[in-house]
mmCIF file of C-alpha atoms in Angstrom:
data_model
loop_
_atom_site.group_PDB
_atom_site.id
_atom_site.type_symbol
_atom_site.label_atom_id
_atom_site.label_comp_id
_atom_site.label_asym_id
_atom_site.label_seq_id
_atom_site.Cartn_x
_atom_site.Cartn_y
_atom_site.Cartn_z
ATOM 1 C CA MET A 981 5.658 6.318 -7.440
ATOM 2 C CA SER A 982 3.184 9.472 -7.644
ATOM 3 C CA ARG A 983 6.118 11.453 -6.053
ATOM 4 C CA ALA A 984 9.113 10.339 -8.737
ATOM 5 C CA ALA A 985 6.596 11.767 -11.732
ATOM 6 C CA PHE A 986 5.970 14.934 -9.622
ATOM 7 C CA ASP A 987 8.614 16.748 -11.241
ATOM 8 C CA LEU A 988 8.178 15.352 -14.855
ATOM 9 C CA LEU A 989 4.067 15.733 -13.979
ATOM 10 C CA ARG A 990 4.528 19.262 -12.863
ATOM 11 C CA ALA A 991 6.987 20.517 -16.271
ATOM 12 C CA THR A 992 3.902 19.357 -18.564
ATOM 13 C CA GLY A 993 2.021 22.395 -17.168
ATOM 14 C CA PRO A 994 -2.085 22.818 -16.239
ATOM 15 C CA GLY A 995 -3.935 19.348 -17.380
ATOM 16 C CA THR A 996 -1.745 16.526 -16.222
ATOM 17 C CA VAL A 997 -4.413 14.670 -14.233
ATOM 18 C CA ILE A 998 -2.825 11.085 -12.778
ATOM 19 C CA ILE A 999 -6.079 8.966 -12.418
ATOM 20 C CA ASN A 1000 -5.937 6.073 -9.472
ATOM 21 C CA LEU A 1001 -7.985 3.051 -9.031
ATOM 22 C CA THR A 1002 -10.022 2.051 -6.085
ATOM 23 C CA HIS A 1003 -12.637 -0.258 -4.865
ATOM 24 C CA PRO A 1004 -16.323 1.257 -3.930
ATOM 25 C CA ARG A 1005 -16.340 -0.314 -0.676
ATOM 26 C CA ALA A 1006 -12.993 0.226 0.450
ATOM 27 C CA HIS A 1007 -14.293 2.319 3.249
ATOM 28 C CA GLN A 1008 -16.755 -1.052 4.262
ATOM 29 C CA ALA A 1009 -15.537 -4.157 6.504
ATOM 30 C CA VAL A 1010 -15.222 -7.074 3.587
ATOM 31 C CA ALA A 1011 -14.633 -9.952 5.736
ATOM 32 C CA PHE A 1012 -11.362 -11.960 4.318
ATOM 33 C CA GLN A 1013 -10.277 -8.954 2.252
ATOM 34 C CA ALA A 1014 -8.233 -6.872 4.800
ATOM 35 C CA HIS A 1015 -4.947 -6.490 2.870
ATOM 36 C CA ALA A 1016 -7.209 -4.758 -0.565
ATOM 37 C CA ILE A 1017 -9.682 -2.918 0.790
ATOM 38 C CA SER A 1018 -7.078 -1.178 3.339
ATOM 39 C CA ALA A 1019 -5.332 -0.777 0.748
ATOM 40 C CA LYS A 1020 -7.623 0.906 -1.407
ATOM 41 C CA ALA A 1021 -8.762 2.888 1.100
ATOM 42 C CA GLY A 1022 -4.827 4.557 0.739
ATOM 43 C CA ILE A 1023 -5.027 4.766 -2.210
ATOM 44 C CA ASP A 1024 -8.207 7.326 -1.745
ATOM 45 C CA ARG A 1025 -6.921 9.183 0.884
ATOM 46 C CA LEU A 1026 -3.811 9.522 -1.505
ATOM 47 C CA THR A 1027 -6.081 10.116 -4.306
ATOM 48 C CA ASP A 1028 -7.692 13.212 -2.250
ATOM 49 C CA VAL A 1029 -4.456 14.688 -0.246
ATOM 50 C CA LEU A 1030 -2.458 14.936 -3.646
ATOM 51 C CA GLY A 1031 -5.254 15.896 -5.037
ATOM 52 C CA LEU A 1032 -4.764 19.191 -2.929
ATOM 53 C CA GLU A 1033 -1.371 19.766 -2.492
ATOM 54 C CA TRP A 1034 -0.247 19.486 -6.665
ATOM 55 C CA ALA A 1035 -3.577 20.901 -7.554
ATOM 56 C CA GLU A 1036 -1.658 24.373 -7.216
ATOM 57 C CA TYR A 1037 0.955 22.949 -9.947
ATOM 58 C CA GLY A 1038 -1.902 22.164 -12.493
ATOM 59 C CA ILE A 1039 -2.051 18.549 -11.721
ATOM 60 C CA ARG A 1040 -5.279 17.242 -11.160
ATOM 61 C CA VAL A 1041 -5.582 13.985 -9.002
ATOM 62 C CA VAL A 1042 -8.976 11.869 -8.978
ATOM 63 C CA GLY A 1043 -10.377 8.435 -8.592
ATOM 64 C CA ILE A 1044 -12.416 5.407 -10.281
ATOM 65 C CA ALA A 1045 -13.876 2.983 -8.188
ATOM 66 C CA PRO A 1046 -15.160 0.417 -10.446
ATOM 67 C CA GLY A 1047 -17.777 -2.490 -9.103
ATOM 68 C CA PRO A 1048 -17.688 -5.872 -10.716
ATOM 69 C CA VAL A 1049 -16.786 -5.644 -14.534
ATOM 70 C CA SER A 1050 -17.182 -8.607 -16.961
ATOM 71 C CA GLY A 1051 -14.492 -9.646 -18.361
ATOM 72 C CA THR A 1052 -11.459 -8.607 -15.588
ATOM 73 C CA GLU A 1053 -10.325 -10.426 -12.252
ATOM 74 C CA GLY A 1054 -13.353 -8.520 -10.159
ATOM 75 C CA GLY A 1055 -16.043 -9.716 -12.487
ATOM 76 C CA PRO A 1056 -18.650 -11.779 -12.148
ATOM 77 C CA THR A 1057 -16.163 -15.117 -13.686
ATOM 78 C CA GLY A 1058 -13.218 -13.784 -12.653
ATOM 79 C CA ARG A 1059 -10.291 -15.189 -10.122
ATOM 80 C CA VAL A 1060 -12.624 -12.565 -7.298
ATOM 81 C CA PHE A 1061 -15.718 -14.012 -7.743
ATOM 82 C CA GLY A 1062 -15.977 -16.304 -10.222
ATOM 83 C CA GLY A 1063 -14.166 -19.553 -8.844
ATOM 84 C CA ALA A 1064 -11.956 -19.380 -5.665
ATOM 85 C CA LYS A 1065 -13.738 -22.682 -3.953
ATOM 86 C CA LYS A 1066 -12.741 -25.568 -5.108
ATOM 87 C CA GLU A 1067 -15.964 -28.088 -5.895
ATOM 88 C CA LYS A 1068 -15.111 -32.105 -6.448
ATOM 89 C CA THR A 1069 -16.714 -31.808 -9.406
ATOM 90 C CA GLU A 1070 -16.042 -29.697 -12.808
ATOM 91 C CA ALA A 1071 -20.564 -30.039 -12.473
ATOM 92 C CA GLU A 1072 -20.048 -28.945 -8.621
ATOM 93 C CA ALA A 1073 -17.813 -25.715 -10.064
ATOM 94 C CA ALA A 1074 -19.758 -24.877 -12.530
ATOM 95 C CA GLN A 1075 -22.874 -24.263 -10.198
ATOM 96 C CA ALA A 1076 -21.312 -23.161 -7.491
ATOM 97 C CA GLN A 1077 -19.935 -20.495 -10.123
ATOM 98 C CA LYS A 1078 -23.658 -19.689 -11.280
ATOM 99 C CA ARG A 1079 -24.564 -19.164 -7.736
ATOM 100 C CA GLU A 1080 -21.745 -17.172 -6.636
ATOM 101 C CA GLN A 1081 -22.575 -14.938 -9.965
ATOM 102 C CA THR A 1082 -26.752 -14.990 -9.321
ATOM 103 C CA ARG A 1083 -25.861 -13.913 -5.854
ATOM 104 C CA LEU A 1084 -22.787 -11.021 -7.013
ATOM 105 C CA LEU A 1085 -25.792 -9.644 -9.750
ATOM 106 C CA SER A 1086 -28.330 -9.267 -7.132
ATOM 107 C CA THR A 1087 -25.768 -6.799 -5.906
ATOM 108 C CA CYS A 1088 -25.569 -4.845 -8.845
ATOM 109 C CA PRO A 1089 -29.148 -2.308 -8.496
ATOM 110 C CA ILE A 1090 -28.433 -1.276 -12.062
ATOM 111 C CA GLY A 1091 -29.759 -4.871 -13.043
ATOM 112 C CA ARG A 1092 -26.711 -5.568 -15.163
ATOM 113 C CA TYR A 1093 -22.238 -5.876 -14.231
ATOM 114 C CA GLY A 1094 -19.784 -3.012 -15.884
ATOM 115 C CA GLU A 1095 -18.310 -3.510 -19.091
ATOM 116 C CA ARG A 1096 -14.751 -1.975 -19.598
ATOM 117 C CA ASP A 1097 -15.511 0.737 -21.311
ATOM 118 C CA ASP A 1098 -18.231 1.796 -18.556
ATOM 119 C CA VAL A 1099 -14.151 2.298 -16.361
ATOM 120 C CA THR A 1100 -12.716 3.706 -19.705
ATOM 121 C CA ASN A 1101 -15.346 6.551 -20.004
ATOM 122 C CA ALA A 1102 -14.916 7.351 -17.060
ATOM 123 C CA ALA A 1103 -11.637 7.421 -17.304
ATOM 124 C CA LEU A 1104 -11.836 10.063 -20.721
ATOM 125 C CA PHE A 1105 -14.336 11.629 -19.110
ATOM 126 C CA PHE A 1106 -11.069 12.774 -16.197
ATOM 127 C CA ALA A 1107 -8.830 13.217 -18.690
ATOM 128 C CA SER A 1108 -10.535 15.804 -20.305
ATOM 129 C CA PRO A 1109 -10.923 19.255 -20.244
ATOM 130 C CA ALA A 1110 -14.769 18.633 -18.959
ATOM 131 C CA ALA A 1111 -13.399 17.741 -15.845
ATOM 132 C CA SER A 1112 -10.973 20.667 -15.362
ATOM 133 C CA TRP A 1113 -12.378 21.666 -11.644
ATOM 134 C CA CYS A 1114 -12.301 17.850 -10.275
ATOM 135 C CA THR A 1115 -9.622 16.689 -8.151
ATOM 136 C CA ALA A 1116 -9.468 15.159 -4.588
ATOM 137 C CA CYS A 1117 -12.295 13.082 -5.810
ATOM 138 C CA THR A 1118 -13.074 9.363 -6.108
ATOM 139 C CA VAL A 1119 -16.202 8.298 -8.333
ATOM 140 C CA PRO A 1120 -18.202 5.093 -8.219
ATOM 141 C CA ILE A 1121 -18.718 3.549 -11.208
ATOM 142 C CA ASP A 1122 -20.452 0.767 -10.292
ATOM 143 C CA GLY A 1123 -24.028 0.562 -10.706
ATOM 144 C CA GLY A 1124 -24.998 1.165 -7.142
ATOM 145 C CA TYR A 1125 -23.178 -1.995 -5.718
ATOM 146 C CA ARG A 1126 -20.879 0.177 -3.053
ATOM 147 C CA ASN A 1127 -24.694 0.941 -1.540
ATOM 148 C CA ALA A 1128 -26.402 -2.822 -2.061
ATOM 149 C CA ASP A 1129 -24.875 -4.447 1.109
ATOM 150 C CA GLY A 1130 -28.135 -4.352 3.015
ATOM 151 C CA GLY A 1131 -30.763 -1.557 3.649
ATOM 152 C CA TRP A 1132 -33.402 -0.620 1.072
ATOM 153 C CA PHE A 1133 -32.111 -2.676 -1.655
ATOM 154 C CA MET A 1134 -31.499 -6.017 -0.072
ATOM 155 C CA MET A 1135 -35.164 -5.795 1.165
ATOM 156 C CA LYS A 1136 -36.266 -5.226 -2.189
ATOM 157 C CA PRO A 1137 -37.978 -8.001 -2.705
ATOM 158 C CA ALA A 1138 -39.938 -8.071 0.674
ATOM 159 C CA ILE A 1139 -41.200 -4.395 -0.138
ATOM 160 C CA LYS A 1140 -42.021 -5.202 -3.634
ATOM 161 C CA ALA A 1141 -44.588 -8.380 -2.384
ATOM 162 C CA MET A 1142 -45.670 -5.671 1.028
ATOM 163 C CA GLN A 1143 -46.723 -2.784 -2.383
ATOM 164 C CA ALA A 1144 -47.916 -5.989 -4.418
ATOM 165 C CA MET A 1145 -50.320 -6.965 -1.147
ATOM 166 C CA GLN A 1146 -51.987 -3.108 -0.610
ATOM 167 C CA LYS A 1147 -52.772 -2.519 -4.536
ATOM 168 C CA LYS A 1148 -54.847 -5.318 -4.484
ATOM 169 C CA PRO A 1149 -58.557 -4.350 -4.356
ATOM 170 C CA LYS A 1150 -59.647 -5.414 -0.757
ATOM 171 C CA GLN A 1151 -63.233 -7.292 -0.985
ATOM 172 C CA SER A 1152 -66.450 -5.958 0.880
ATOM 173 C CA LYS A 1153 -67.220 -7.857 3.739
ATOM 174 C CA LEU A 1154 -71.014 -7.414 3.050
#
């Protein structure tokens, strides 16, 4: 599709931008998501290659990688996270959805899901003259989601507990 649009984009002149949407974990192995992760990794590489090849024509190619965004399929109540499992009763389904939403929110270091405006604002930036030097890049707009799948963030509760124990005044043995 990009190739089909090339001549028109080139004729538009400098300042033309293609904004691709991808996923912040496109380069991580995610169980049961081979189809989606492979496609998004391909979009990332296409963004990089076209961003380099088409820069000389004044066409910038950039990507936005949103994390979980409220009110979308990839958000806490959407098709991806919100209801993939079929429970026996509505009450069980509601409980399962609440558990999944709590689990998903725990992977957002910033402490909230994204909003549509978060992604829109990134797109507006990339479309503006302020981003005129940006091409062949993908920016995660995800509240830290892509980095929260292990390591320090997942150990945060244990680290905080250890820090709290260290701050307690030691009692004298005298």
